[in-house]
PDB file of C-alpha atoms and ligand atoms in Angstrom:
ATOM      1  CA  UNK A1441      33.048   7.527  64.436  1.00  0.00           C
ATOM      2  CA  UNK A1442      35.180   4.576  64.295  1.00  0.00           C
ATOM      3  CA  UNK A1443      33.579   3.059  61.058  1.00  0.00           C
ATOM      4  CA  UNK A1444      33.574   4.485  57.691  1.00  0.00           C
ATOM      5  CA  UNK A1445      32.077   4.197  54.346  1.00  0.00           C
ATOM      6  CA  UNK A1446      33.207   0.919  52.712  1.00  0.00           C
ATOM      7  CA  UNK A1447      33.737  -0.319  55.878  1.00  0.00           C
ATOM      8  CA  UNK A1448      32.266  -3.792  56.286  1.00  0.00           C
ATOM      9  CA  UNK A1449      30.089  -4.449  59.590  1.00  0.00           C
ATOM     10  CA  UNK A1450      28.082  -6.800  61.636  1.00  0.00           C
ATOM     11  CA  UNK A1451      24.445  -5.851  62.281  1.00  0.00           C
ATOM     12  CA  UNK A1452      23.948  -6.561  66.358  1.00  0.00           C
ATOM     13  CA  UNK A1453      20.161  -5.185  67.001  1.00  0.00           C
ATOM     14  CA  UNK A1454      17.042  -5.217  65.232  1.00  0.00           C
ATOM     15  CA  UNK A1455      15.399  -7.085  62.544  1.00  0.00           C
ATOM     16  CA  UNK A1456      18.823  -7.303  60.734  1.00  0.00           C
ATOM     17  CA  UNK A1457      21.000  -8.602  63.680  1.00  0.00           C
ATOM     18  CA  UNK A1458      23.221 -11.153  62.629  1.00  0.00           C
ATOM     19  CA  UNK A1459      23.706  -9.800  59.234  1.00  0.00           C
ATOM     20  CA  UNK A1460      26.828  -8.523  57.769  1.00  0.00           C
ATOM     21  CA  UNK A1461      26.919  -5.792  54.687  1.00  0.00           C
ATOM     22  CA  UNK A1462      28.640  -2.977  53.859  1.00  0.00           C
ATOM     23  CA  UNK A1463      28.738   0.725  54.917  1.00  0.00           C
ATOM     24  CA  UNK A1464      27.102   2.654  52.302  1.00  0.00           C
ATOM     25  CA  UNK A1465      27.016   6.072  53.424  1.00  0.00           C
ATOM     26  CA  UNK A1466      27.828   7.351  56.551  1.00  0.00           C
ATOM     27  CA  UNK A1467      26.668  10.465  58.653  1.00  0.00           C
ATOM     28  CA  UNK A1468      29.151  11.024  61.270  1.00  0.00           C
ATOM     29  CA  UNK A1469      27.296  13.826  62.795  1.00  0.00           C
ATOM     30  CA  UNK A1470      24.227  11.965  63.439  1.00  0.00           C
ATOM     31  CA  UNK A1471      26.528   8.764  64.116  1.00  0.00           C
ATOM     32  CA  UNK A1472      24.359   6.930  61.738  1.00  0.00           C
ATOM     33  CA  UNK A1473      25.114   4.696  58.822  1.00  0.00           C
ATOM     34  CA  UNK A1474      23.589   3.087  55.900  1.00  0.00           C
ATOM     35  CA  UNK A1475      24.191  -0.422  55.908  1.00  0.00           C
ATOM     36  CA  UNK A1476      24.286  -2.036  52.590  1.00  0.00           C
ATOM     37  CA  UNK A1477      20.344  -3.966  52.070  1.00  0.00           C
ATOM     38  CA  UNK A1478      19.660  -3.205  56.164  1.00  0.00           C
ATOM     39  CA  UNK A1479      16.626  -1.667  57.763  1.00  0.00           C
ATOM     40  CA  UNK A1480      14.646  -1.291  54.614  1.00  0.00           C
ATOM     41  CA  UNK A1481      11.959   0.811  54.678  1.00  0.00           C
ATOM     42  CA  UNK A1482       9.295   1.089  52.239  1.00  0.00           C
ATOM     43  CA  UNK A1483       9.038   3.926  49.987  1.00  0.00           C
ATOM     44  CA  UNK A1484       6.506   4.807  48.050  1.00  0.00           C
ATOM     45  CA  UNK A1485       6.757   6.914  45.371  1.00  0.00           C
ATOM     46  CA  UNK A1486       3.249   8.473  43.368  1.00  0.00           C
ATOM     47  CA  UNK A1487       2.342   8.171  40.059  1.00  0.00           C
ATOM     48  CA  UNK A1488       3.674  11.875  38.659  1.00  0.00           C
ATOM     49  CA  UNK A1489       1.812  11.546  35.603  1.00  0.00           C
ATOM     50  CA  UNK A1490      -1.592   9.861  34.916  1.00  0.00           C
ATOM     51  CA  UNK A1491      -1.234   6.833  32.913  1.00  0.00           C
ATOM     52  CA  UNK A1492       2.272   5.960  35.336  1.00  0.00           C
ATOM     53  CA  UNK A1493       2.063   3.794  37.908  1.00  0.00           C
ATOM     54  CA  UNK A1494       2.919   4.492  41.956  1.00  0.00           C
ATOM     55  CA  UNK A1495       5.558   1.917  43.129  1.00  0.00           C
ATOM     56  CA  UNK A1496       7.095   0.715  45.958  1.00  0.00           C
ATOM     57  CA  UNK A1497      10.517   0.297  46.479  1.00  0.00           C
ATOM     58  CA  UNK A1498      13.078  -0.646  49.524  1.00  0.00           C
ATOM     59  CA  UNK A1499      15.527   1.626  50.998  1.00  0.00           C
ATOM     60  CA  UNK A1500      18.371   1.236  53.230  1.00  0.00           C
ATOM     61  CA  UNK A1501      17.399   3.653  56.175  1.00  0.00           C
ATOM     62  CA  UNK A1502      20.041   4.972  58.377  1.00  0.00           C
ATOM     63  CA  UNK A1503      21.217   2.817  61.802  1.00  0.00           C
ATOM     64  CA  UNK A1504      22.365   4.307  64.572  1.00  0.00           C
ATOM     65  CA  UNK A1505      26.480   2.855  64.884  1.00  0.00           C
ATOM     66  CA  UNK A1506      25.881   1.433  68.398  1.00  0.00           C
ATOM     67  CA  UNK A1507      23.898  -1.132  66.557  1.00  0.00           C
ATOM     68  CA  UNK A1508      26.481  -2.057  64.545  1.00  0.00           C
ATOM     69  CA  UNK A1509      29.890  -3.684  65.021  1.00  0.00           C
ATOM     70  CA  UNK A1510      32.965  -3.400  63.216  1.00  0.00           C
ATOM     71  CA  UNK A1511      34.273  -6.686  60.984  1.00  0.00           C
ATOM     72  CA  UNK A1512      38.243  -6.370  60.708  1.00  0.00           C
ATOM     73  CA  UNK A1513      39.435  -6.862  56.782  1.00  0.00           C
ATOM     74  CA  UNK A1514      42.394  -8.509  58.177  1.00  0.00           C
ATOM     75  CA  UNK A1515      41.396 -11.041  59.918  1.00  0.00           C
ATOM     76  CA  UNK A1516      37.120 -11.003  59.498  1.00  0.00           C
ATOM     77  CA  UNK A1517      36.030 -11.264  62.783  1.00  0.00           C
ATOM     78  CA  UNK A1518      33.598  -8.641  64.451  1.00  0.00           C
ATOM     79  CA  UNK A1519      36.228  -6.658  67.018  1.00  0.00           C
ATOM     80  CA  UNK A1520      36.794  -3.343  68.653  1.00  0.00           C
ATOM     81  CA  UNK A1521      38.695  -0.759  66.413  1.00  0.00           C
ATOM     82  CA  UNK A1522      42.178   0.917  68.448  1.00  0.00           C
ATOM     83  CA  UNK A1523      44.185   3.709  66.644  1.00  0.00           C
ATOM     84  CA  UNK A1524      47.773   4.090  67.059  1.00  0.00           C
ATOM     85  CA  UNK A1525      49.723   6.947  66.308  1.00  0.00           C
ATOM     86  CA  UNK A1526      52.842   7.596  64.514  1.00  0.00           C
ATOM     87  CA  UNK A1527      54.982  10.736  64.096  1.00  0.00           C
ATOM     88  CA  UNK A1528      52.867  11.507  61.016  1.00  0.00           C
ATOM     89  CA  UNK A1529      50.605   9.339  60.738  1.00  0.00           C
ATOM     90  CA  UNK A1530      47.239   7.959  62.703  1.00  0.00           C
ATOM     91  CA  UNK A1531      45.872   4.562  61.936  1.00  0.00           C
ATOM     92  CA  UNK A1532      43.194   1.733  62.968  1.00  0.00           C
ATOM     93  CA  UNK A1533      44.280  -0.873  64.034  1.00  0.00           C
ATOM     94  CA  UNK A1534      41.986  -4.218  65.133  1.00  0.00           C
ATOM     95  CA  UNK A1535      42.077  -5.542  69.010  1.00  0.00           C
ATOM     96  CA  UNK A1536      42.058  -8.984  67.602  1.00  0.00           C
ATOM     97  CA  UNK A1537      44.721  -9.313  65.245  1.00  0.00           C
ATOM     98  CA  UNK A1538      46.260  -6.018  65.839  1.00  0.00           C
ATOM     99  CA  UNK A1539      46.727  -5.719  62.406  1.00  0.00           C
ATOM    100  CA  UNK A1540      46.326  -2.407  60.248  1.00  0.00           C
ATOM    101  CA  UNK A1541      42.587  -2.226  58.514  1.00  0.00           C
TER     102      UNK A1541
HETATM  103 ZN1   ZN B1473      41.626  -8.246  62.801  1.00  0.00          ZN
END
């Protein structure tokens, strides 16, 4: 996967599309991500004792990383990630501003 946790990305399908967060968790065998406040779900979660009440909270459910879009840290604009190699060394770099991120 070319993103990462931490990574910061643009939201291109669903509900969500046009939104930017962060990368929360990320499951690179399922090539899914958890995007920072995207694709809440509802959870609800039972009362485990009597006397406490049920509630309802908001998760961020996995996306799929086709539906989202790298933003470069360099230069913030959504672009396509290219890695160069060195002798020791492999890094991203950004198709837009070909800088390092
Ligand atoms: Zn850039």
């Amino acid at each position: 996967m070319k993103v990462h946790k931490g990574d910061t990305v643009l939201i291109i399908s669903g509900k969500d599309r046009g939104r930017r967060g962060k990368i929360l968790k990320a499951f690179p065998k399922q090539e899914r991500v958890v995007v920072e406040g995207m694709n809440l779900r509802k959870k609800h979660i039972k009362a485990r004792r009597g006397g406490e009440k049920g509630q309802i909270i908001e998760l961020a459910a996995p996306i799929h990383v086709s539906n989202v879009k790298y933003i470069c840290s360099k230069c913030g604009k959504p672009s396509r990630m290219g890695y160069k190699t060195t002798e020791n060394k492999k890094y991203r770099v950004c198709k837009k501003c070909g800088q390092e991120t």
